[in-house]
Coordinates of C-alpha atoms in Angstrom, one line a residue:
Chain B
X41 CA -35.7 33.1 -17.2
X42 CA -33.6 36.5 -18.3
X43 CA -31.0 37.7 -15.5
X44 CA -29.7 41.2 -16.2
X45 CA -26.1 41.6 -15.0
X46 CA -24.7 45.2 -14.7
X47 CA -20.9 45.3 -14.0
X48 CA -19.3 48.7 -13.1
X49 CA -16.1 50.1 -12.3
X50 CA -15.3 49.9 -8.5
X51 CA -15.9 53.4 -7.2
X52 CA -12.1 53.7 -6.0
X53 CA -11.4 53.0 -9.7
X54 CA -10.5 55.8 -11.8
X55 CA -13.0 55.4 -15.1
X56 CA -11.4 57.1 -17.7
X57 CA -13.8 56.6 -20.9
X58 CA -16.8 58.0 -18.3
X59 CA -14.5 60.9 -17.1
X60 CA -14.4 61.6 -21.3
X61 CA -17.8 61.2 -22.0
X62 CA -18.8 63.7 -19.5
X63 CA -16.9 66.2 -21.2
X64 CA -18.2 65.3 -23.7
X65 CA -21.4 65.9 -22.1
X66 CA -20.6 69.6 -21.1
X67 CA -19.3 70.8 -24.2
X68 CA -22.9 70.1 -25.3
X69 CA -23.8 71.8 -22.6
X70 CA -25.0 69.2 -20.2
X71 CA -23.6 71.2 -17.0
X72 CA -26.2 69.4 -14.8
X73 CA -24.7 66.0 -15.4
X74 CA -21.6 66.2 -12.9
X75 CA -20.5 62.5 -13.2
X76 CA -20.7 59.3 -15.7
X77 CA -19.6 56.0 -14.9
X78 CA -18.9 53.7 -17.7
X79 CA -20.5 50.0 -17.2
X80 CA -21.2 47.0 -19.4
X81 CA -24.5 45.3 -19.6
X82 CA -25.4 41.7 -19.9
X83 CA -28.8 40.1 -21.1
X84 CA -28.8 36.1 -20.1
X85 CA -31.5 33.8 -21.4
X86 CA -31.3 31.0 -18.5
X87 CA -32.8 27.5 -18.7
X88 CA -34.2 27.9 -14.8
X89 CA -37.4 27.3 -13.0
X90 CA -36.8 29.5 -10.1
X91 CA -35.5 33.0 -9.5
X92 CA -33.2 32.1 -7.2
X93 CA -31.7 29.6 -9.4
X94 CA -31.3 32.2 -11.9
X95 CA -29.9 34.9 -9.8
X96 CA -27.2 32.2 -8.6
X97 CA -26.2 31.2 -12.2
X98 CA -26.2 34.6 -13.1
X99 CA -23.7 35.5 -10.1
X100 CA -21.9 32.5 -10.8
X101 CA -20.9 33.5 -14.3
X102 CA -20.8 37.3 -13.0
X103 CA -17.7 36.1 -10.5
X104 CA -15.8 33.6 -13.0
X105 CA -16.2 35.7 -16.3
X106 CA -18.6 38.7 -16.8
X107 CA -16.6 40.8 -14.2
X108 CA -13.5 41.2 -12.7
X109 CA -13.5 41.3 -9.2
X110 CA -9.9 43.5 -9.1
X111 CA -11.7 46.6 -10.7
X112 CA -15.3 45.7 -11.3
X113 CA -18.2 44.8 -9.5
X114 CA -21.8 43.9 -10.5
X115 CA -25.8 44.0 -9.5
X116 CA -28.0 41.7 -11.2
X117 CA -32.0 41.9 -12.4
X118 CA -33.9 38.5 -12.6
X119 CA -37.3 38.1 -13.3
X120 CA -39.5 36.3 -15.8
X121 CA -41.7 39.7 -16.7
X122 CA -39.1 41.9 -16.5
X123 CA -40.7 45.6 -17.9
X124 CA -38.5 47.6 -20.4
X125 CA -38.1 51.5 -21.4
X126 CA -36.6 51.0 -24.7
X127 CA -36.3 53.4 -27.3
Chain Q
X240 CA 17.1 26.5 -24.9
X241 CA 14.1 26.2 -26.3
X242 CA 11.1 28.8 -26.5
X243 CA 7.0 28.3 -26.5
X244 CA 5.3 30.9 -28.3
X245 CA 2.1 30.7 -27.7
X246 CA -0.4 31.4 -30.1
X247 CA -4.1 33.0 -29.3
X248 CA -6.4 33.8 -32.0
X249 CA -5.9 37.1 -32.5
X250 CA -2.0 37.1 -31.7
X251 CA 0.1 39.4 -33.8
X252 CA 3.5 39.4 -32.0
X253 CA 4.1 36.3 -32.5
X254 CA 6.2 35.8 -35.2
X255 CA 7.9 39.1 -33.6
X256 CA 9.1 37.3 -30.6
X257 CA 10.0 34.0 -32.7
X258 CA 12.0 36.2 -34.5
X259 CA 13.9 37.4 -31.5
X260 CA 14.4 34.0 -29.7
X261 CA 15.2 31.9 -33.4
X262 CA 17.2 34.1 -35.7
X263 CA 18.6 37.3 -33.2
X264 CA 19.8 34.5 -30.6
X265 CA 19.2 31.5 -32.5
X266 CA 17.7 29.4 -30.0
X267 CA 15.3 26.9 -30.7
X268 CA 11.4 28.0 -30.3
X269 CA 8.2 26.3 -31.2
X270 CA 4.8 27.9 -32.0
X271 CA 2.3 26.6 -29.4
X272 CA -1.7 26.7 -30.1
X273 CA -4.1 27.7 -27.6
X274 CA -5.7 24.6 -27.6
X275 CA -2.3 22.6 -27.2
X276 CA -2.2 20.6 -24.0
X277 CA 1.6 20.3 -24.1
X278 CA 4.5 23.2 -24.0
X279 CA 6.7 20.2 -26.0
X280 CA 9.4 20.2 -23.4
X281 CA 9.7 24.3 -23.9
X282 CA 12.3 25.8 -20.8
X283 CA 10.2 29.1 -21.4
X284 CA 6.8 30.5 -22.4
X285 CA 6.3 33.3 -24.2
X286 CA 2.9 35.1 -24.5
X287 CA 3.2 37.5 -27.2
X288 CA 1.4 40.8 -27.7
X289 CA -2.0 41.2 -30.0
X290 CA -5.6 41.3 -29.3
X291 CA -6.4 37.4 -28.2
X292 CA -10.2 36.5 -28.9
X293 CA -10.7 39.8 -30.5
X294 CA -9.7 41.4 -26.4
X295 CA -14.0 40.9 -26.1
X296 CA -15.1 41.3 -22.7
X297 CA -11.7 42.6 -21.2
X298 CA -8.3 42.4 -22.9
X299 CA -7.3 38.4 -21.8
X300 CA -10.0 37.3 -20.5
X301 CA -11.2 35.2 -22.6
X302 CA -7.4 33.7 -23.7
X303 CA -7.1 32.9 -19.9
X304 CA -9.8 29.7 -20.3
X305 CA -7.8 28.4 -23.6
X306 CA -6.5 24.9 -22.9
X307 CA -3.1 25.6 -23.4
X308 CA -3.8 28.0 -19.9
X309 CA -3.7 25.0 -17.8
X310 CA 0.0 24.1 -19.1
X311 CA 1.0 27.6 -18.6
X312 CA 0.1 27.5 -15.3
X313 CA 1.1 24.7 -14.5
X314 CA 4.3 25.1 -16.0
X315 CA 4.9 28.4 -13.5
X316 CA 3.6 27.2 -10.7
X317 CA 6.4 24.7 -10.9
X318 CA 8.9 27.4 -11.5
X319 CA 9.4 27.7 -15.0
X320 CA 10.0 31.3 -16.5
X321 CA 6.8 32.8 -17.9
X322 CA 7.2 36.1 -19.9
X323 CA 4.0 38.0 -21.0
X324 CA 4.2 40.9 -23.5
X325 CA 1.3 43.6 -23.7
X326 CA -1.3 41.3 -24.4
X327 CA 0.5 38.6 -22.8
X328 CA 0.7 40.3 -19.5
X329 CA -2.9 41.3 -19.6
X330 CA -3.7 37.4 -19.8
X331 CA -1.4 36.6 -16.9
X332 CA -3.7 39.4 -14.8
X333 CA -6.7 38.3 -16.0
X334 CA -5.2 34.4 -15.4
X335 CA -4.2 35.3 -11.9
X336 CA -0.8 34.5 -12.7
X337 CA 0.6 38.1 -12.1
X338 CA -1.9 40.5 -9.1
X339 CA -3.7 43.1 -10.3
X340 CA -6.0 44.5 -13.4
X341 CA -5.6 46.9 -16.9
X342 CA -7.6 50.1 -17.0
X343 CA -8.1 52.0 -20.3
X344 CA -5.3 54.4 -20.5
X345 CA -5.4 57.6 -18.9
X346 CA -5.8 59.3 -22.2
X347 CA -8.1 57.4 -23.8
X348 CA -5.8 56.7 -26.7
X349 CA -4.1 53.8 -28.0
X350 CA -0.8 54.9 -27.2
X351 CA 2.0 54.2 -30.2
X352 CA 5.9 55.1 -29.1
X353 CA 9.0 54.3 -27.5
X354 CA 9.0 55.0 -23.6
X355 CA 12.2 54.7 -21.8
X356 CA 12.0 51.8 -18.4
X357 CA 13.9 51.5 -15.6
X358 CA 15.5 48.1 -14.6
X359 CA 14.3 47.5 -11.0
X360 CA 14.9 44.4 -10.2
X361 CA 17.5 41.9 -11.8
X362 CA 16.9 38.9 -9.6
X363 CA 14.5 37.6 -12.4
X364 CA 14.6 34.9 -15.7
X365 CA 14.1 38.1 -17.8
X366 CA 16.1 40.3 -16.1
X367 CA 19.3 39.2 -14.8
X368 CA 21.2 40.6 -17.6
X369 CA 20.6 43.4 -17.2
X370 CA 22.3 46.2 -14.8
X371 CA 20.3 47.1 -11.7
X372 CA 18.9 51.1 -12.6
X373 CA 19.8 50.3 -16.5
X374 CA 17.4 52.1 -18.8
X375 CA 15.8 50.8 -22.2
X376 CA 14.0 52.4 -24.6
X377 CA 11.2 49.9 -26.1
X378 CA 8.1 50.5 -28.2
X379 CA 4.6 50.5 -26.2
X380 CA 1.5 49.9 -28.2
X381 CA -1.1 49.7 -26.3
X382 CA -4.8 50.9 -25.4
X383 CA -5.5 49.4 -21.7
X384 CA -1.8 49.2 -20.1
X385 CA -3.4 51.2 -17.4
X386 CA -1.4 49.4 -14.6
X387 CA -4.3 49.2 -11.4
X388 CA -4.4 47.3 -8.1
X389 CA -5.9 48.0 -4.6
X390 CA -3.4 50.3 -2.6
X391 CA -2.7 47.6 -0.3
X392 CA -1.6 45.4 -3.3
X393 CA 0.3 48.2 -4.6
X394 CA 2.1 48.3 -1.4
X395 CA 3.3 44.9 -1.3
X396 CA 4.7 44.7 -4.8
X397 CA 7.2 47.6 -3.5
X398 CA 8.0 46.0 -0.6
X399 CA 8.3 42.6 -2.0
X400 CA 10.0 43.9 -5.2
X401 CA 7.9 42.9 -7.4
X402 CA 8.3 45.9 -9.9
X403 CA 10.8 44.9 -12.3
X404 CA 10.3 47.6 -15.1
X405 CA 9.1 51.1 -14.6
X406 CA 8.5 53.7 -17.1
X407 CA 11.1 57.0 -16.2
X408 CA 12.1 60.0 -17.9
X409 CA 15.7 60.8 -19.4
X410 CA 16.9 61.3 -16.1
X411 CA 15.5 57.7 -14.5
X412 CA 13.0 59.8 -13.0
X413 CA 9.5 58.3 -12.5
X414 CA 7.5 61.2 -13.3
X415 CA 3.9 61.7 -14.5
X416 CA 4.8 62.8 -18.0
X417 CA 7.0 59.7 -18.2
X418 CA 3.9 57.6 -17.7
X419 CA 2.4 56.9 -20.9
X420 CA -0.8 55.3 -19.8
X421 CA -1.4 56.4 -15.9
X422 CA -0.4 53.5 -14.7
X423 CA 0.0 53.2 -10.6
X424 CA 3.8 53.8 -9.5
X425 CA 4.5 54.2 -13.0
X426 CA 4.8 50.1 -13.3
X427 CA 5.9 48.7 -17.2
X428 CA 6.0 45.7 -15.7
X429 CA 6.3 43.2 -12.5
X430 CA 7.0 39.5 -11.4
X431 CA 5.3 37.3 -9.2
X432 CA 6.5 36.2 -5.5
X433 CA 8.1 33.4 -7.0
X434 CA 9.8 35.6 -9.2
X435 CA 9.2 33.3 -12.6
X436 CA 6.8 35.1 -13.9
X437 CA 7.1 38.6 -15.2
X438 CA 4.5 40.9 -17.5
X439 CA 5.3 44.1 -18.8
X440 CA 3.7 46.2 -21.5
X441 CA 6.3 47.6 -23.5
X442 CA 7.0 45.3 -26.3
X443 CA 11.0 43.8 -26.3
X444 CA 10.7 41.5 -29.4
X445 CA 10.5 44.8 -31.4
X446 CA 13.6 45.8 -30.2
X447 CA 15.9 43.7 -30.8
X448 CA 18.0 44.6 -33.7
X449 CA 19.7 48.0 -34.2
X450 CA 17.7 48.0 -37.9
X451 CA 14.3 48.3 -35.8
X452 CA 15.5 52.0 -34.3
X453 CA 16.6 50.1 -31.1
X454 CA 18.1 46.7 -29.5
X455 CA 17.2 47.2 -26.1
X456 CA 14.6 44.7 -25.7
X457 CA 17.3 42.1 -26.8
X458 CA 18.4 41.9 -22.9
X459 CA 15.5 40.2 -21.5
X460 CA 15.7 37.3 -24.1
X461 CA 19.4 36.6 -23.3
X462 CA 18.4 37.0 -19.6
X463 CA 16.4 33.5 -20.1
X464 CA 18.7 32.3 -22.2
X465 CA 21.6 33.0 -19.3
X466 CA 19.0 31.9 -16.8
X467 CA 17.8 28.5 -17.9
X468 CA 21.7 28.0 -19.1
X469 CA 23.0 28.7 -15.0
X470 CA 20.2 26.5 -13.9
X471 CA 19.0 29.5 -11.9
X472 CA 15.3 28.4 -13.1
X473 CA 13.4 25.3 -12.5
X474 CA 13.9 23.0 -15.5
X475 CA 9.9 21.9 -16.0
X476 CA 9.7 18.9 -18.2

Protein backbone atom coordinates (compact mmCIF):
# COMPACT_ATOMS: atom_id res chain seq x y z
CA UNK A 1 0.00 0.00 0.00
CA UNK A 2 1.76 3.65 -0.77
CA UNK A 3 0.58 6.47 1.78
CA UNK A 4 1.58 9.96 0.56
CA UNK A 5 2.38 12.28 3.51
CA UNK A 6 2.56 16.05 2.88
CA UNK A 7 3.90 18.12 5.78
CA UNK A 8 3.71 21.91 5.65
CA UNK A 9 4.56 24.79 7.60
CA UNK A 10 1.65 25.83 10.01
CA UNK A 11 0.01 28.83 8.38
CA UNK A 12 0.88 31.19 11.51
CA UNK A 13 4.44 30.09 10.67
CA UNK A 14 6.51 32.51 8.93
CA UNK A 15 8.17 30.19 5.76
CA UNK A 16 11.02 31.92 4.83
CA UNK A 17 12.61 29.65 1.89
CA UNK A 18 8.77 29.96 0.25
CA UNK A 19 8.75 33.74 0.92
CA UNK A 20 12.38 33.49 -1.28
CA UNK A 21 11.32 31.44 -3.84
CA UNK A 22 8.42 33.61 -4.74
CA UNK A 23 10.71 36.31 -5.41
CA UNK A 24 12.34 34.41 -7.05
CA UNK A 25 9.26 33.69 -8.89
CA UNK A 26 8.51 37.48 -9.82
CA UNK A 27 11.85 38.45 -10.93
CA UNK A 28 10.98 35.90 -13.68
CA UNK A 29 8.11 37.46 -13.99
CA UNK A 30 5.63 35.16 -12.35
CA UNK A 31 3.43 38.31 -10.92
CA UNK A 32 0.31 35.92 -10.84
CA UNK A 33 1.80 33.69 -8.22
CA UNK A 34 1.20 35.86 -4.97
CA UNK A 35 2.27 33.14 -2.36
CA UNK A 36 4.57 29.81 -2.09
CA UNK A 37 4.61 27.65 0.79
CA UNK A 38 7.47 25.41 1.21
CA UNK A 39 6.55 21.60 2.20
CA UNK A 40 8.24 18.29 2.26
CA UNK A 41 6.84 15.19 0.69
CA UNK A 42 6.88 11.64 1.74
CA UNK A 43 6.31 8.41 -0.41
CA UNK A 44 5.75 5.19 2.04
CA UNK A 45 5.63 1.65 0.76
CA UNK A 46 3.39 -0.02 3.71
CA UNK A 47 3.08 -3.72 4.31
CA UNK A 48 -1.02 -3.24 4.93
CA UNK A 49 -4.12 -4.91 3.76
CA UNK A 50 -6.51 -2.09 4.34
CA UNK A 51 -6.54 1.58 3.73
CA UNK A 52 -7.31 2.38 6.92
CA UNK A 53 -4.52 0.55 8.35
CA UNK A 54 -2.35 2.41 6.10
CA UNK A 55 -3.59 5.80 6.69
CA UNK A 56 -3.08 5.11 10.58
CA UNK A 57 0.60 3.92 10.19
CA UNK A 58 1.15 6.68 7.95
CA UNK A 59 -0.24 9.23 10.66
CA UNK A 60 1.46 7.44 13.24
CA UNK A 61 4.88 7.93 11.83
CA UNK A 62 3.59 11.56 10.52
CA UNK A 63 3.04 12.51 14.56
CA UNK A 64 6.30 10.74 16.02
CA UNK A 65 8.90 11.64 13.16
CA UNK A 66 7.89 13.00 9.63
CA UNK A 67 6.53 16.25 11.20
CA UNK A 68 6.76 18.38 13.83
CA UNK A 69 3.77 19.25 15.44
CA UNK A 70 5.33 22.85 17.01
CA UNK A 71 5.55 24.26 13.35
CA UNK A 72 4.36 21.74 10.92
CA UNK A 73 1.34 19.93 10.10
CA UNK A 74 0.46 17.23 7.55
CA UNK A 75 -2.41 15.58 5.06
CA UNK A 76 -1.93 12.20 3.87
CA UNK A 77 -2.93 10.26 0.32
CA UNK A 78 -3.46 6.42 0.64
CA UNK A 79 -4.56 4.32 -1.95
CA UNK A 80 -3.36 1.14 -3.78
CA UNK A 81 -3.99 2.82 -7.51
CA UNK A 82 -2.92 6.03 -6.72
CA UNK A 83 -2.81 8.10 -10.40
CA UNK A 84 0.35 10.31 -10.97
CA UNK A 85 1.18 13.63 -13.21
CA UNK A 86 4.79 13.18 -13.33
CA UNK A 87 7.00 14.86 -15.59
CA UNK B 1 33.65 17.79 37.87
CA UNK B 2 33.29 15.81 35.26
CA UNK B 3 31.87 16.58 31.62
CA UNK B 4 29.80 14.23 28.99
CA UNK B 5 30.38 15.20 25.61
CA UNK B 6 28.24 13.69 23.64
CA UNK B 7 28.99 12.55 20.32
CA UNK B 8 26.27 12.32 17.24
CA UNK B 9 27.40 11.37 13.94
CA UNK B 10 27.93 14.27 12.39
CA UNK B 11 29.19 16.31 15.52
CA UNK B 12 31.94 18.81 14.91
CA UNK B 13 32.04 20.81 18.17
CA UNK B 14 33.01 18.33 19.95
CA UNK B 15 36.42 18.36 20.56
CA UNK B 16 35.69 22.32 20.78
CA UNK B 17 33.82 22.03 23.96
CA UNK B 18 36.30 19.14 25.40
CA UNK B 19 38.72 21.60 24.75
CA UNK B 20 36.99 24.21 26.93
CA UNK B 21 35.90 21.84 29.90
CA UNK B 22 39.67 19.64 29.81
CA UNK B 23 42.50 22.03 29.08
CA UNK B 24 40.86 25.88 29.57
CA UNK B 25 39.33 24.64 33.12
CA UNK B 26 40.89 21.41 33.37
CA UNK B 27 38.14 19.50 34.55
CA UNK B 28 37.74 16.07 33.77
CA UNK B 29 35.37 15.24 30.57
CA UNK B 30 34.54 12.03 28.71
CA UNK B 31 33.50 11.63 25.04
CA UNK B 32 30.07 9.87 25.16
CA UNK B 33 28.63 7.88 21.92
CA UNK B 34 25.19 8.20 20.84
CA UNK B 35 24.59 4.73 21.28
CA UNK B 36 26.07 4.76 24.85
CA UNK B 37 23.48 3.77 27.53
CA UNK B 38 25.49 5.31 30.36
CA UNK B 39 26.73 9.18 31.02
CA UNK B 40 29.73 7.23 33.20
CA UNK B 41 28.85 9.09 36.30
CA UNK B 42 29.22 12.66 34.19
CA UNK B 43 27.76 15.78 36.72
CA UNK B 44 26.98 17.55 33.24
CA UNK B 45 25.99 16.83 29.63
CA UNK B 46 27.13 18.63 26.99
CA UNK B 47 25.55 18.49 23.38
CA UNK B 48 27.88 20.09 21.19
CA UNK B 49 27.21 21.98 17.95
CA UNK B 50 27.41 20.17 14.21
CA UNK B 51 24.99 18.67 11.87
CA UNK B 52 23.89 15.23 13.85
CA UNK B 53 22.62 12.44 11.24
CA UNK B 54 23.53 14.69 8.44
CA UNK B 55 20.44 17.39 10.19
CA UNK B 56 18.11 15.00 7.54
CA UNK B 57 14.55 15.54 8.09
CA UNK B 58 14.88 18.64 10.54
CA UNK B 59 18.06 19.69 12.27
CA UNK B 60 17.88 16.99 15.69
CA UNK B 61 15.46 15.05 14.89
CA UNK B 62 16.80 12.22 14.10
CA UNK B 63 19.78 12.56 17.09
CA UNK B 64 16.70 12.78 19.46
CA UNK B 65 15.93 8.74 19.04
CA UNK B 66 19.86 7.87 19.59
CA UNK B 67 20.15 5.63 22.65
CA UNK B 68 22.18 7.75 24.49
CA UNK B 69 18.74 10.24 24.36
CA UNK B 70 17.13 8.12 27.01
CA UNK B 71 20.14 8.89 29.51
CA UNK B 72 20.01 12.45 28.70
CA UNK B 73 16.68 12.63 29.56
CA UNK B 74 16.70 10.85 32.15
CA UNK B 75 19.67 12.43 33.55
CA UNK B 76 17.49 16.10 33.39
CA UNK B 77 14.56 15.03 34.44
CA UNK B 78 16.32 14.13 37.60
CA UNK B 79 17.90 17.56 37.76
CA UNK B 80 21.16 17.26 36.30
CA UNK B 81 22.50 20.38 34.22
CA UNK B 82 21.99 19.76 30.44
CA UNK B 83 23.71 22.29 28.12
CA UNK B 84 22.94 22.20 24.28
CA UNK B 85 24.98 24.24 21.85
CA UNK B 86 23.58 25.16 18.24
CA UNK B 87 22.98 21.76 17.22
CA UNK B 88 22.63 20.72 20.65
CA UNK B 89 19.80 22.95 21.47
CA UNK B 90 18.02 22.03 18.34
CA UNK B 91 18.07 18.26 19.60
CA UNK B 92 16.82 19.34 23.05
CA UNK B 93 13.66 21.03 20.91
CA UNK B 94 13.18 18.44 18.76
CA UNK B 95 13.67 15.98 22.13
CA UNK B 96 11.10 17.97 24.01
CA UNK B 97 13.54 18.76 26.49
CA UNK B 98 13.49 22.60 25.94
CA UNK B 99 9.54 24.12 24.28
CA UNK B 100 9.55 25.25 21.06
CA UNK B 101 10.88 24.64 17.26
CA UNK B 102 13.97 26.12 14.75
CA UNK B 103 12.91 27.89 11.56
CA UNK B 104 15.32 28.54 8.66
CA UNK B 105 16.75 31.89 9.32
CA UNK B 106 15.06 34.88 8.39
CA UNK B 107 17.62 35.48 5.74
CA UNK B 108 17.96 32.43 4.29
CA UNK B 109 21.70 32.32 4.94
CA UNK B 110 23.87 30.38 7.10
CA UNK B 111 24.74 33.02 9.25
CA UNK B 112 28.81 33.12 10.32
CA UNK B 113 29.72 35.99 13.07
CA UNK B 114 30.04 37.07 16.52
CA UNK B 115 26.59 38.50 17.91
CA UNK B 116 26.66 40.19 21.21
CA UNK B 117 23.87 38.38 24.12
CA UNK B 118 22.41 39.61 26.97
CA UNK B 119 22.59 37.63 30.35
CA UNK B 120 18.92 37.33 31.41
CA UNK B 121 18.75 35.24 33.85
CA UNK B 122 21.63 33.96 36.29
CA UNK B 123 19.50 31.59 38.38
CA UNK B 124 20.80 28.74 36.07
CA UNK B 125 23.89 25.76 36.00
CA UNK B 126 25.26 27.74 33.02
CA UNK B 127 24.68 31.03 34.11
CA UNK B 128 25.21 31.89 37.61
CA UNK B 129 28.57 33.35 36.97
CA UNK B 130 27.69 35.53 35.28
CA UNK B 131 26.29 39.25 36.17
CA UNK B 132 22.53 39.72 35.70
CA UNK B 133 22.38 42.29 32.10
CA UNK B 134 26.22 41.19 31.39
CA UNK B 135 26.83 41.05 27.71
CA UNK B 136 29.10 38.49 25.66
CA UNK B 137 30.19 38.46 22.44
CA UNK B 138 30.16 34.75 21.01
CA UNK B 139 30.39 33.30 17.50
CA UNK B 140 26.90 32.05 15.94
CA UNK B 141 27.10 29.59 13.02
CA UNK B 142 24.12 28.64 12.12
CA UNK B 143 21.51 28.09 9.30
CA UNK B 144 17.98 27.28 11.32
CA UNK B 145 18.49 29.18 14.77
CA UNK B 146 15.30 30.71 13.86
CA UNK B 147 13.93 30.76 17.47
CA UNK B 148 9.74 29.88 16.97
CA UNK B 149 6.97 28.89 19.37
CA UNK B 150 3.20 29.57 19.60
CA UNK B 151 2.54 33.13 21.15
CA UNK B 152 1.07 31.67 24.04
CA UNK B 153 4.37 29.65 24.68
CA UNK B 154 6.28 32.66 23.99
CA UNK B 155 4.40 34.33 26.65
CA UNK B 156 5.22 31.97 29.37
CA UNK B 157 8.91 31.80 28.84
CA UNK B 158 8.86 35.70 29.69
CA UNK B 159 6.84 35.29 32.52
CA UNK B 160 8.44 32.22 33.78
CA UNK B 161 11.95 33.52 32.95
CA UNK B 162 12.89 31.14 30.85
CA UNK B 163 15.03 33.41 28.47
CA UNK B 164 18.42 33.23 29.68
CA UNK B 165 20.38 34.72 26.65
CA UNK B 166 19.10 37.19 24.19
CA UNK B 167 20.78 38.63 21.24
CA UNK B 168 21.17 42.83 21.87
CA UNK B 169 22.88 45.49 20.18
CA UNK B 170 26.02 47.54 21.71
CA UNK B 171 23.71 49.29 23.86
CA UNK B 172 21.88 45.87 25.41
CA UNK B 173 19.14 46.80 23.25
CA UNK B 174 17.05 43.96 21.72
CA UNK B 175 16.57 45.33 18.41
CA UNK B 176 15.76 43.80 14.96
CA UNK B 177 19.12 44.44 13.46
CA UNK B 178 20.63 42.77 16.49
CA UNK B 179 18.73 39.63 15.61
CA UNK B 180 20.81 37.54 13.43
CA UNK B 181 18.38 34.94 12.44
CA UNK B 182 14.60 36.41 13.32
CA UNK B 183 14.28 34.66 16.04
CA UNK B 184 11.00 35.53 18.39
CA UNK B 185 11.93 38.02 21.32
CA UNK B 186 15.26 37.98 20.04
CA UNK B 187 15.92 34.58 22.16
CA UNK B 188 19.93 33.03 21.89
CA UNK B 189 18.89 30.86 24.27
CA UNK B 190 16.44 29.53 27.19
CA UNK B 191 16.05 26.94 30.14
CA UNK B 192 13.48 24.75 31.06
CA UNK B 193 10.92 25.22 34.23
CA UNK B 194 13.24 23.25 36.15
CA UNK B 195 15.82 25.47 35.22
CA UNK B 196 18.66 22.53 34.37
CA UNK B 197 18.38 22.58 31.16
CA UNK B 198 19.48 25.45 28.89
CA UNK B 199 20.01 25.65 24.81
CA UNK B 200 21.32 28.50 23.09
CA UNK B 201 22.65 28.96 19.63
CA UNK B 202 25.63 30.91 19.83
CA UNK B 203 28.55 28.68 20.27
CA UNK B 204 30.67 29.36 23.89
CA UNK B 205 33.30 26.60 23.42
CA UNK B 206 34.71 28.89 20.74
CA UNK B 207 35.17 31.45 22.95
CA UNK B 208 36.99 30.65 25.38
CA UNK B 209 40.48 31.76 25.11
CA UNK B 210 41.59 35.38 24.32
CA UNK B 211 43.72 33.69 21.27
CA UNK B 212 40.15 32.72 19.60
CA UNK B 213 39.28 36.77 19.21
CA UNK B 214 37.24 36.35 22.54
CA UNK B 215 36.77 34.50 26.12
CA UNK B 216 33.37 35.26 26.70
CA UNK B 217 31.89 31.97 26.32
CA UNK B 218 34.30 30.77 29.12
CA UNK B 219 31.55 31.99 31.82
CA UNK B 220 29.05 29.46 31.27
CA UNK B 221 31.52 26.55 31.73
CA UNK B 222 32.77 27.84 35.10
CA UNK B 223 29.04 28.55 35.89
CA UNK B 224 28.68 24.51 36.02
CA UNK B 225 31.72 24.13 37.35
CA UNK B 226 30.61 26.70 40.36
CA UNK B 227 27.23 25.03 40.26
CA UNK B 228 27.81 21.31 40.60
CA UNK B 229 30.88 22.51 43.16
CA UNK B 230 27.91 24.61 45.60
CA UNK B 231 25.78 21.68 45.23
CA UNK B 232 23.17 24.02 43.76
CA UNK B 233 22.42 21.14 41.06
CA UNK B 234 21.14 17.65 41.62
CA UNK B 235 24.14 15.32 41.77
CA UNK B 236 22.61 12.36 39.24
CA UNK B 237 24.62 9.23 39.61
Amino acid sequence: MRARVFVTLKPSVFDPQGTTVAEALHTLGFDAVKDVRQGKYFELDIDATTVEAARRLAAEAADKLLANPVIESYRIEVGTDVKETVR
Amino acid sequence: MKFAIVVFPGSNCDHDAYHAAKHVLGQDAEFIWHKDTSLQGADAVVLPGGFAHGDYLRTGAIARFSPVMQEVTKFAAAGGPVLGICNGFQILLEAGLLPGAMLRNRSVKFQCEHVIVKVEQTDTPFSLACDRGQRLRIPIAHGEGNYYAEPEVVERLESHRQVVFRYVDTNGAPTPEANPNGSVNNIAGLCNEGRNVVGLMPHPERACELSLGSADGLVMFESVVQSVAQGTVATVR
